[in-house]
Tab-separated table of C-alpha atoms and ligand atoms in Angstrom:
chain	number	residue	atom	x	y	z
U	1	MET	CA	229.588	-19.449	-44.171
U	2	SER	CA	229.781	-15.672	-44.006
U	3	ASN	CA	231.159	-13.866	-40.962
U	4	ASN	CA	227.642	-12.644	-40.222
U	5	GLU	CA	226.265	-16.197	-40.204
U	6	ARG	CA	229.114	-17.633	-38.170
U	7	ILE	CA	228.905	-15.067	-35.372
U	8	LEU	CA	225.116	-15.169	-35.248
U	9	ALA	CA	225.118	-18.968	-35.076
U	10	GLN	CA	227.439	-18.797	-32.075
U	11	GLU	CA	225.520	-15.969	-30.414
U	12	ASN	CA	222.295	-17.840	-30.902
U	13	GLN	CA	223.626	-20.499	-28.509
U	14	ASP	CA	224.236	-17.944	-25.789
U	15	LEU	CA	221.802	-15.065	-26.045
U	16	ALA	CA	218.382	-15.168	-24.381
U	17	LYS	CA	215.484	-15.057	-26.841
U	18	THR	CA	213.997	-11.936	-25.313
U	19	ALA	CA	217.214	-9.963	-25.791
U	20	ARG	CA	216.653	-9.369	-29.504
U	21	ILE	CA	213.714	-8.345	-31.661
U	22	LYS	CA	214.499	-10.282	-34.795
U	23	TYR	CA	215.040	-8.326	-38.003
U	24	TYR	CA	218.144	-8.913	-40.103
U	25	ASP	CA	220.986	-11.393	-39.869
U	26	ILE	CA	223.801	-8.903	-39.579
U	27	VAL	CA	226.602	-8.350	-37.146
U	28	LEU	CA	227.796	-4.784	-36.967
U	29	GLU	CA	231.435	-3.869	-37.303
U	30	LYS	CA	231.389	-0.085	-37.311
U	31	GLY	CA	229.373	3.030	-37.955
U	32	ALA	CA	230.078	6.572	-39.139
U	33	GLY	CA	227.368	9.209	-39.418
U	34	ALA	CA	224.363	7.522	-41.005
U	35	ILE	CA	226.310	4.588	-42.470
U	36	ILE	CA	226.803	1.268	-40.727
U	37	THR	CA	229.058	-1.568	-41.876
U	38	ASP	CA	228.721	-5.251	-41.055
U	39	VAL	CA	231.433	-7.844	-40.478
U	40	ASP	CA	231.223	-8.901	-44.133
U	41	HIS	CA	231.914	-5.291	-45.192
U	42	HIS	CA	228.379	-4.570	-46.453
U	43	GLN	CA	227.369	-0.950	-45.975
U	44	TYR	CA	223.882	0.243	-45.084
U	45	ILE	CA	222.175	3.604	-44.828
U	46	ASP	CA	220.763	3.567	-41.326
U	47	LEU	CA	217.145	4.747	-41.037
U	48	LEU	CA	216.870	3.544	-37.438
U	49	ALA	CA	219.691	5.377	-35.631
U	50	SER	CA	219.977	2.643	-33.016
U	51	ALA	CA	216.312	3.129	-32.124
U	52	SER	CA	216.632	6.925	-32.067
U	53	ALA	CA	219.632	6.687	-29.754
U	54	THR	CA	222.246	8.179	-32.063
U	55	ASN	CA	220.762	11.459	-33.243
U	56	THR	CA	224.305	12.794	-33.700
U	57	GLY	CA	225.193	9.839	-35.938
U	58	HIS	CA	227.453	6.893	-35.284
U	59	SER	CA	230.770	7.625	-33.599
U	60	HIS	CA	230.610	11.385	-34.111
U	61	PRO	CA	234.270	12.555	-33.890
U	62	LYS	CA	233.495	15.218	-31.304
U	63	VAL	CA	231.669	12.741	-29.083
U	64	VAL	CA	234.422	10.146	-29.533
U	65	ARG	CA	237.045	12.713	-28.512
U	66	ALA	CA	235.074	13.747	-25.419
U	67	ILE	CA	234.729	10.107	-24.365
U	68	GLN	CA	238.431	9.428	-24.902
U	69	GLU	CA	239.546	12.521	-23.008
U	70	GLN	CA	237.240	11.879	-20.071
U	71	ALA	CA	238.169	8.185	-19.968
U	72	ALA	CA	241.842	9.130	-19.716
U	73	LYS	CA	241.062	11.404	-16.742
U	74	LEU	CA	238.424	9.487	-14.771
U	75	ILE	CA	236.224	6.714	-16.091
U	76	GLN	CA	234.073	6.313	-13.043
U	77	TYR	CA	233.595	7.440	-9.541
U	78	THR	CA	230.046	7.018	-8.522
U	79	PRO	CA	228.197	10.334	-8.455
U	80	ALA	CA	226.124	8.669	-5.744
U	81	TYR	CA	228.980	9.465	-3.331
U	82	PHE	CA	231.224	12.181	-4.788
U	83	ALA	CA	230.747	14.945	-7.322
U	84	ASN	CA	232.810	15.376	-10.459
U	85	THR	CA	233.038	18.455	-12.668
U	86	THR	CA	231.700	16.838	-15.828
U	87	THR	CA	228.517	15.504	-14.237
U	88	ALA	CA	227.958	18.777	-12.364
U	89	THR	CA	228.291	20.740	-15.621
U	90	LEU	CA	225.827	18.440	-17.354
U	91	ALA	CA	223.298	18.737	-14.510
U	92	GLN	CA	223.299	22.514	-14.887
U	93	ARG	CA	223.014	22.343	-18.661
U	94	LEU	CA	220.102	19.891	-18.615
U	95	VAL	CA	218.173	21.893	-16.080
U	96	GLN	CA	218.512	24.955	-18.320
U	97	LEU	CA	217.575	23.006	-21.409
U	98	ALA	CA	214.323	21.554	-20.104
U	99	PRO	CA	211.160	23.516	-20.955
U	100	GLY	CA	209.988	26.253	-18.613
U	101	ASP	CA	211.595	29.047	-16.607
U	102	GLY	CA	210.749	27.659	-13.176
U	103	ASP	CA	213.243	26.073	-10.775
U	104	LYS	CA	214.169	22.567	-11.846
U	105	LYS	CA	216.439	19.731	-10.744
U	106	VAL	CA	217.778	16.605	-12.363
U	107	ALA	CA	218.318	12.980	-11.303
U	108	PHE	CA	220.441	10.692	-13.464
U	109	GLY	CA	219.863	7.087	-14.467
U	110	ASN	CA	221.272	4.462	-16.811
U	111	SER	CA	218.337	3.871	-19.144
U	112	GLY	CA	215.098	5.379	-20.332
U	113	SER	CA	213.336	2.646	-18.401
U	114	ASP	CA	214.750	3.609	-15.022
U	115	ALA	CA	214.106	7.288	-15.755
U	116	ASN	CA	210.412	6.455	-16.100
U	117	ASP	CA	210.554	4.429	-12.893
U	118	ALA	CA	212.001	7.522	-11.258
U	119	ILE	CA	209.090	9.624	-12.513
U	120	ILE	CA	206.695	7.184	-10.852
U	121	LYS	CA	208.639	7.343	-7.581
U	122	PHE	CA	208.876	11.138	-7.502
U	123	ALA	CA	205.230	11.644	-8.439
U	124	ARG	CA	204.036	9.242	-5.746
U	125	ALA	CA	206.337	10.781	-3.149
U	126	TYR	CA	205.360	14.352	-4.009
U	127	THR	CA	201.618	13.821	-4.096
U	128	GLY	CA	201.315	11.098	-1.462
U	129	ARG	CA	198.979	9.368	-3.928
U	130	SER	CA	199.443	6.006	-5.625
U	131	TYR	CA	197.457	5.858	-8.897
U	132	ILE	CA	199.093	6.460	-12.246
U	133	VAL	CA	197.407	7.052	-15.582
U	134	SER	CA	199.224	6.117	-18.766
U	135	PHE	CA	198.218	5.321	-22.341
U	136	THR	CA	197.634	2.394	-24.645
U	137	GLY	CA	200.321	2.207	-27.320
U	138	ALA	CA	202.939	3.576	-24.915
U	139	TYR	CA	206.440	2.161	-24.656
U	140	HIS	CA	208.101	3.384	-21.483
U	141	GLY	CA	210.676	0.643	-20.967
U	142	SER	CA	211.579	-2.751	-19.644
U	143	THR	CA	211.933	-2.425	-15.862
U	144	PHE	CA	208.926	-3.480	-13.814
U	145	GLY	CA	207.768	0.092	-13.281
U	146	SER	CA	208.162	1.303	-16.849
U	147	MET	CA	206.767	-1.949	-18.214
U	148	SER	CA	203.723	-1.576	-15.986
U	149	VAL	CA	202.867	1.792	-17.530
U	150	SER	CA	203.509	0.573	-21.102
U	151	GLY	CA	200.798	-0.733	-23.393
U	152	VAL	CA	202.177	-1.744	-26.754
U	153	SER	CA	203.012	-5.468	-26.624
U	154	LEU	CA	201.506	-8.423	-24.770
U	155	ASN	CA	205.009	-9.872	-24.384
U	156	MET	CA	205.742	-7.016	-21.987
U	157	SER	CA	203.311	-8.294	-19.401
U	158	ARG	CA	202.860	-11.936	-20.352
U	159	LYS	CA	204.170	-14.436	-17.759
U	160	MET	CA	205.721	-11.766	-15.508
U	161	GLY	CA	202.903	-10.481	-13.368
U	162	PRO	CA	201.848	-9.136	-11.053
U	163	LEU	CA	203.019	-5.800	-12.403
U	164	LEU	CA	203.018	-2.543	-10.447
U	165	PRO	CA	199.633	-1.937	-8.815
U	166	ASP	CA	197.389	1.120	-9.270
U	167	ILE	CA	198.052	1.758	-12.959
U	168	VAL	CA	195.154	2.783	-15.197
U	169	LYS	CA	195.533	2.916	-18.989
U	170	VAL	CA	193.404	5.106	-21.205
U	171	PRO	CA	193.289	5.141	-25.028
U	172	TYR	CA	195.979	7.242	-26.709
U	173	PRO	CA	194.428	9.504	-29.342
U	174	ASP	CA	195.968	7.719	-32.324
U	175	GLN	CA	194.665	7.642	-35.874
U	176	ASN	CA	193.129	4.197	-35.395
U	177	GLN	CA	190.746	5.627	-32.804
U	178	ARG	CA	189.542	8.321	-35.215
U	179	LEU	CA	186.133	7.896	-36.822
U	180	ASP	CA	185.734	8.524	-40.555
U	181	GLY	CA	185.808	12.252	-41.267
U	182	GLU	CA	186.173	13.186	-37.594
U	183	ASP	CA	188.023	16.501	-37.184
U	184	ASP	CA	190.645	17.203	-34.485
U	185	ASP	CA	188.189	19.087	-32.324
U	186	THR	CA	185.508	16.382	-32.164
U	187	PHE	CA	188.130	13.645	-31.940
U	188	SER	CA	189.931	15.347	-29.036
U	189	LYS	CA	186.716	15.883	-27.102
U	190	ARG	CA	185.540	12.309	-27.675
U	191	LEU	CA	188.863	10.818	-26.587
U	192	PHE	CA	188.966	13.154	-23.602
U	193	GLU	CA	185.594	11.722	-22.550
U	194	GLN	CA	187.266	8.301	-22.642
U	195	PHE	CA	190.158	9.690	-20.584
U	196	LYS	CA	187.693	10.952	-17.982
U	197	LEU	CA	185.598	7.781	-17.825
U	198	PRO	CA	187.756	6.033	-15.168
U	199	PHE	CA	187.759	9.248	-13.101
U	200	GLU	CA	183.966	9.338	-13.210
U	201	THR	CA	183.430	5.687	-12.389
U	202	TYR	CA	186.124	4.215	-10.127
U	203	LEU	CA	189.263	6.366	-9.981
U	204	PRO	CA	189.118	9.258	-7.484
U	205	ALA	CA	191.168	12.087	-9.025
U	206	GLU	CA	192.497	13.049	-5.594
U	207	GLU	CA	194.185	9.637	-5.412
U	208	VAL	CA	195.979	10.014	-8.748
U	209	ALA	CA	199.667	10.967	-8.591
U	210	LEU	CA	200.665	11.097	-12.222
U	211	VAL	CA	199.654	11.280	-15.858
U	212	LEU	CA	202.573	9.993	-17.953
U	213	ILE	CA	202.419	10.501	-21.715
U	214	GLU	CA	204.542	10.477	-24.848
U	215	ALA	CA	203.535	13.726	-26.538
U	216	ILE	CA	204.427	11.922	-29.743
U	217	GLN	CA	204.363	8.142	-29.310
U	218	GLY	CA	207.483	6.483	-30.695
U	219	ASP	CA	207.068	2.724	-30.633
U	220	GLY	CA	203.310	3.248	-30.771
U	221	GLY	CA	203.818	4.284	-34.424
U	222	ILE	CA	205.111	7.894	-34.458
U	223	VAL	CA	201.732	9.234	-33.482
U	224	LYS	CA	201.120	12.773	-32.300
U	225	ALA	CA	198.300	13.589	-29.922
U	226	PRO	CA	196.118	16.483	-31.147
U	227	GLN	CA	196.873	19.821	-29.492
U	228	GLN	CA	193.393	20.156	-28.071
U	229	TYR	CA	193.510	16.720	-26.482
U	230	MET	CA	196.823	17.522	-24.806
U	231	ASP	CA	195.437	20.837	-23.568
U	232	LEU	CA	192.374	19.127	-22.095
U	233	VAL	CA	194.424	16.462	-20.314
U	234	TYR	CA	196.977	18.996	-19.077
U	235	GLU	CA	194.231	21.278	-17.769
U	236	PHE	CA	192.599	18.305	-16.011
U	237	THR	CA	195.876	17.573	-14.197
U	238	ARG	CA	196.067	21.240	-13.114
U	239	GLN	CA	192.572	21.090	-11.679
U	240	HIS	CA	193.291	17.934	-9.685
U	241	GLY	CA	196.865	18.428	-8.476
U	242	ILE	CA	198.165	15.575	-10.652
U	243	VAL	CA	201.782	15.563	-11.843
U	244	PHE	CA	201.964	15.814	-15.658
U	245	ALA	CA	205.060	14.085	-17.040
U	246	VAL	CA	206.320	13.551	-20.549
U	247	ASP	CA	208.516	10.722	-21.796
U	248	GLU	CA	211.076	12.271	-24.185
U	249	VAL	CA	213.344	9.224	-24.320
U	250	ASN	CA	212.536	8.428	-27.948
U	251	GLN	CA	211.315	11.766	-29.286
U	252	GLY	CA	213.565	14.253	-27.506
U	253	LEU	CA	216.818	15.975	-28.504
U	254	GLY	CA	215.850	17.297	-31.916
U	255	ARG	CA	214.268	14.133	-33.271
U	256	THR	CA	210.938	15.847	-33.985
U	257	GLY	CA	212.314	19.072	-35.471
U	258	LYS	CA	212.130	20.717	-32.041
U	259	MET	CA	214.320	20.136	-29.009
U	260	TRP	CA	211.553	18.303	-27.132
U	261	SER	CA	208.382	16.765	-28.510
U	262	ILE	CA	206.381	18.622	-25.868
U	263	ASP	CA	207.637	21.883	-27.445
U	264	HIS	CA	205.143	21.210	-30.257
U	265	PHE	CA	202.370	21.857	-27.747
U	266	GLY	CA	203.565	24.881	-25.763
U	267	ILE	CA	203.033	22.922	-22.532
U	268	VAL	CA	205.576	22.936	-19.712
U	269	PRO	CA	205.532	19.495	-18.079
U	270	ASP	CA	206.136	19.021	-14.360
U	271	MET	CA	208.682	16.315	-15.154
U	272	MET	CA	210.249	14.654	-18.132
U	273	SER	CA	212.408	11.630	-18.804
U	274	ILE	CA	215.244	11.637	-21.321
U	275	GLY	CA	217.660	8.925	-22.448
U	276	LYS	CA	218.788	7.228	-25.670
U	277	SER	CA	220.408	10.058	-27.720
U	278	ILE	CA	221.392	12.216	-24.737
U	279	ALA	CA	224.843	10.602	-24.594
U	280	SER	CA	224.809	9.560	-28.260
U	281	GLY	CA	223.824	6.083	-27.147
U	282	LEU	CA	225.997	5.581	-24.070
U	283	PRO	CA	223.926	4.449	-21.091
U	284	LEU	CA	222.716	7.682	-19.557
U	285	SER	CA	219.233	8.872	-18.727
U	286	ALA	CA	217.777	11.641	-16.644
U	287	VAL	CA	214.622	12.913	-15.086
U	288	ILE	CA	214.286	16.662	-15.043
U	289	GLY	CA	211.484	18.123	-13.018
U	290	ARG	CA	210.135	20.901	-10.870
U	291	ARG	CA	212.359	21.522	-7.879
U	292	ASP	CA	209.596	20.900	-5.326
U	293	ILE	CA	208.766	17.529	-6.888
U	294	MET	CA	212.402	16.486	-7.258
U	295	ASP	CA	213.078	17.377	-3.617
U	296	SER	CA	210.373	15.026	-2.398
U	297	LEU	CA	212.687	12.001	-2.154
U	298	ASP	CA	215.797	11.515	-0.038
U	299	ALA	CA	218.868	9.418	-0.875
U	300	PRO	CA	219.080	6.557	-1.622
U	301	ALA	CA	215.525	6.441	-2.979
U	302	ASN	CA	216.676	6.851	-6.575
U	303	LEU	CA	220.325	6.359	-7.305
U	304	TYR	CA	222.504	3.971	-9.274
U	305	THR	CA	226.260	3.387	-9.032
U	306	THR	CA	226.936	4.383	-12.629
U	307	ALA	CA	224.154	6.943	-13.194
U	308	GLY	CA	225.594	10.234	-14.423
U	309	ASN	CA	228.954	8.497	-14.852
U	310	PRO	CA	231.717	10.942	-15.932
U	311	VAL	CA	232.284	9.335	-19.354
U	312	THR	CA	228.590	9.251	-20.224
U	313	SER	CA	228.262	12.832	-18.966
U	314	ALA	CA	231.176	13.943	-21.147
U	315	ALA	CA	229.511	12.243	-24.103
U	316	ALA	CA	226.281	14.074	-23.281
U	317	LEU	CA	227.964	17.484	-23.126
U	318	ALA	CA	229.606	16.828	-26.500
U	319	THR	CA	226.283	15.580	-27.887
U	320	LEU	CA	224.528	18.781	-26.843
U	321	ASP	CA	227.351	20.802	-28.438
U	322	VAL	CA	226.946	18.879	-31.707
U	323	ILE	CA	223.178	19.383	-31.706
U	324	GLU	CA	223.760	23.129	-31.362
U	325	GLU	CA	226.789	23.568	-33.600
U	326	GLU	CA	225.444	21.456	-36.449
U	327	HIS	CA	221.924	22.883	-36.110
U	328	LEU	CA	220.504	19.393	-35.881
U	329	ILE	CA	217.066	20.570	-34.788
U	330	GLU	CA	216.616	22.721	-37.902
U	331	ARG	CA	218.181	19.962	-39.950
U	332	SER	CA	215.693	17.442	-38.606
U	333	ALA	CA	212.817	19.752	-39.533
U	334	ARG	CA	214.160	20.512	-43.023
U	335	LEU	CA	215.201	17.007	-44.061
U	336	GLY	CA	212.068	15.622	-42.433
U	337	GLN	CA	210.050	17.649	-44.912
U	338	ILE	CA	211.870	16.071	-47.830
U	339	ALA	CA	211.066	12.615	-46.491
U	340	GLU	CA	207.467	13.562	-45.720
U	341	THR	CA	206.905	14.898	-49.246
U	342	PHE	CA	208.377	11.721	-50.682
U	343	PHE	CA	206.094	9.427	-48.673
U	344	HIS	CA	203.014	11.513	-49.519
U	345	GLN	CA	203.930	11.163	-53.201
U	346	MET	CA	204.280	7.417	-52.715
U	347	ALA	CA	200.913	7.297	-50.905
U	348	ALA	CA	199.277	9.026	-53.875
U	349	GLN	CA	200.815	6.430	-56.186
U	350	TYR	CA	200.334	3.205	-54.225
U	351	THR	CA	197.215	2.076	-52.361
U	352	PHE	CA	199.278	-0.029	-49.949
U	353	ILE	CA	200.645	3.131	-48.367
U	354	GLY	CA	198.150	4.438	-45.831
U	355	ASP	CA	198.564	7.165	-43.252
U	356	VAL	CA	201.862	9.105	-43.349
U	357	ARG	CA	202.955	10.959	-40.190
U	358	PHE	CA	206.141	13.028	-40.028
U	359	TYR	CA	207.492	15.307	-37.302
U	360	GLY	CA	211.078	16.100	-38.222
U	361	LEU	CA	213.285	13.227	-39.387
U	362	ASN	CA	210.834	11.030	-37.594
U	363	GLY	CA	208.135	9.257	-39.507
U	364	GLY	CA	205.544	6.521	-39.266
U	365	VAL	CA	204.183	5.181	-42.552
U	366	ASP	CA	201.284	2.708	-42.405
U	367	ILE	CA	201.297	-0.202	-44.833
U	368	VAL	CA	197.769	-1.424	-45.508
U	369	ASN	CA	195.826	-3.895	-47.649
U	370	GLN	CA	192.996	-3.064	-50.094
U	371	ALA	CA	190.567	-2.850	-47.174
U	372	GLY	CA	192.834	-0.302	-45.478
U	373	GLU	CA	193.785	-2.783	-42.746
U	374	ALA	CA	197.273	-3.388	-41.379
U	375	ASP	CA	199.323	-5.445	-43.841
U	376	VAL	CA	202.129	-7.041	-41.861
U	377	GLU	CA	203.201	-9.324	-44.694
U	378	ALA	CA	203.657	-6.472	-47.178
U	379	THR	CA	205.558	-4.500	-44.526
U	380	THR	CA	207.934	-7.404	-43.965
U	381	LYS	CA	208.510	-7.687	-47.709
U	382	ILE	CA	209.261	-3.976	-47.957
U	383	ILE	CA	211.718	-3.738	-45.100
U	384	TYR	CA	213.476	-6.968	-46.038
U	385	ARG	CA	213.932	-5.885	-49.650
U	386	ALA	CA	215.185	-2.481	-48.495
U	387	PHE	CA	217.715	-4.297	-46.345
U	388	GLU	CA	218.869	-6.338	-49.367
U	389	LEU	CA	219.359	-3.078	-51.238
U	390	GLY	CA	221.382	-1.497	-48.438
U	391	VAL	CA	218.866	0.431	-46.340
U	392	ILE	CA	218.148	-0.420	-42.714
U	393	ILE	CA	214.537	0.301	-41.867
U	394	ILE	CA	212.332	-1.613	-39.431
U	395	SER	CA	208.650	-1.745	-38.564
U	396	LEU	CA	206.548	-0.701	-35.610
U	397	ARG	CA	203.446	-2.609	-34.554
U	398	GLY	CA	203.954	-4.968	-37.491
U	399	ASN	CA	202.782	-2.666	-40.284
U	400	ILE	CA	204.305	0.770	-39.730
U	401	LEU	CA	207.574	1.784	-41.375
U	402	ARG	CA	209.769	3.441	-38.760
U	403	PHE	CA	211.750	6.290	-40.294
U	404	GLN	CA	214.305	7.638	-37.820
U	405	PRO	CA	217.747	8.180	-39.384
U	406	PRO	CA	220.552	9.911	-37.514
U	407	LEU	CA	219.910	13.654	-37.775
U	408	VAL	CA	223.348	14.100	-39.377
U	409	ILE	CA	222.355	12.053	-42.421
U	410	THR	CA	223.512	13.918	-45.527
U	411	GLU	CA	220.942	15.056	-48.055
U	412	GLU	CA	222.611	12.776	-50.581
U	413	GLU	CA	222.327	9.745	-48.304
U	414	LEU	CA	218.725	10.610	-47.556
U	415	ASN	CA	217.864	10.867	-51.240
U	416	GLN	CA	219.698	7.638	-51.931
U	417	ALA	CA	217.647	5.861	-49.253
U	418	LEU	CA	214.408	7.323	-50.638
U	419	THR	CA	215.324	6.237	-54.171
U	420	ILE	CA	215.849	2.691	-52.905
U	421	LEU	CA	212.512	2.774	-51.079
U	422	ALA	CA	210.805	3.997	-54.275
U	423	GLN	CA	212.270	0.988	-56.086
U	424	VAL	CA	211.046	-1.337	-53.314
U	425	PHE	CA	207.508	0.092	-53.474
U	426	ASP	CA	207.535	-0.325	-57.244
U	427	GLU	CA	208.604	-3.948	-56.878
U	428	LEU	CA	205.925	-4.644	-54.263
U	429	ASN	CA	203.322	-3.097	-56.532
U	430	ALA	CA	204.477	-5.367	-59.367
U	431	HIS	CA	204.162	-8.409	-57.050
U	432	GLN	CA	207.877	-9.066	-57.381
U	433	LEU	CA	208.585	-9.342	-53.664
U	434	ALA	CA	208.436	-12.486	-51.574
U	435	LEU	CA	208.727	-12.997	-47.849
U	436	PRO	CA	212.239	-13.873	-46.714
U	437	GLU	CA	212.583	-17.674	-46.769
U	438	SER	CA	214.256	-18.196	-43.447
U	439	ASP	CA	212.372	-15.818	-41.224
U	440	ASN	CA	208.922	-14.543	-41.959
U	441	HIS	CA	208.367	-13.685	-38.305
U	442	ILE	CA	210.623	-10.702	-38.121
U	443	GLY	CA	209.720	-7.678	-36.093
U	444	TRP	CA	207.696	-6.989	-32.948
M	501	LIG	C1	209.481	6.458	-25.294
M	501	LIG	C2	210.443	5.515	-24.663
M	501	LIG	N1	210.583	5.533	-23.340
M	501	LIG	C3	211.447	4.717	-22.709
M	501	LIG	C4	212.205	3.807	-23.420
M	501	LIG	C5	213.121	2.874	-22.687
M	501	LIG	O1	214.420	3.255	-22.846
M	501	LIG	P1	215.597	2.197	-22.561
M	501	LIG	O2	215.461	1.109	-23.571
M	501	LIG	O3	216.851	3.011	-22.686
M	501	LIG	O4	215.421	1.699	-21.169
M	501	LIG	C6	212.089	3.764	-24.801
M	501	LIG	C7	212.885	2.784	-25.599
M	501	LIG	O5	212.584	2.446	-26.703
M	501	LIG	C8	211.179	4.631	-25.448
M	501	LIG	O6	211.024	4.600	-26.779
């Protein structure tokens, strides 16, 4: 029995089913940059970056050093009671980094999920209204609040209701909603009509606190809303005094080739949530928003013992330094283009590759059958074979390849991963790939 098998067999006895989305039978030992190593010493090129939570790569030396130095000084004193220099410095830096010149404030959390809960709380408190509009295909997290505004998996609401009341979901303008030959303009207007339908039939706009959106949906399939659609929705919120908030947990911090995904649209949100990569994967999240909105709640309406913890804050400051010093935003844009070109070439060659969407080192690639429909089986074959050949890539929504390597991936590693994927596509085309024997139900 390999080390991987032995540890997984043991863990299987202890770990709740819901705690893992099943993909590959590996147990990780270590990571450096874009390379991860398992307990049997196999190395993989990581095209997942811990679910977009390690944009600076695994165990970046500068981040490691910052964590070690801070840990030696003060691991934790809850910022809920007393300030510390590191957290205070980070608060100032984040406020400056968020889009817009207006006055802003920050509130820390431990996860992207609780940051989205915080957005709900602040928006309700500020407006004195209760309704929230969010989108199908959204993943906002796993707490009751963030789960209630999500719309990407039945398992996120199954058996756990009732969820948060007064949530309305409207269709996200993704490619599956687009009619044949429909241009951005017509598509945006048609989907905006669908956005407005609840408001015209049962949802008084003056009772709506918040519109919460991923400007580019992550788990929904790396899908970008058209500019015009975003403008229409944003303008609607201006007309009706509704808070407009963006979830940057997955797509923020350089992932899309810009600092924030909302920067692609030239819109300044009232609030935004960040998490995942902010502390290179340590548990830290934040909500940054307009000062008047953020001042609408009093302590202890939104605080957590470890939120903004000194060690996670030190990791975040080092992470932001690395993003700047190593020009990771430009790097994401440049290397993303290499990957995008590759997948377009593959799409021209193979009919099973459908829509290709890339925004920085951040791609969604649809795998489809001859009828152009989602092909989950082929997707499973592809990602499993890639894994066998030393590339970690997973799927979204069953049939979308999720391409999100650490932004520090070297060009050589990237090309190596693409060469392996080209081989996998060739093998699928030649009907040489089978489903993995043990587990053909991998993925979401
Ligand atoms: C867009 C988005 N928001 C929120 C979350 C939740 O973050 P966390 O898992 O840190 O609670 C995620 C996680 O995948 C996400 O992708």
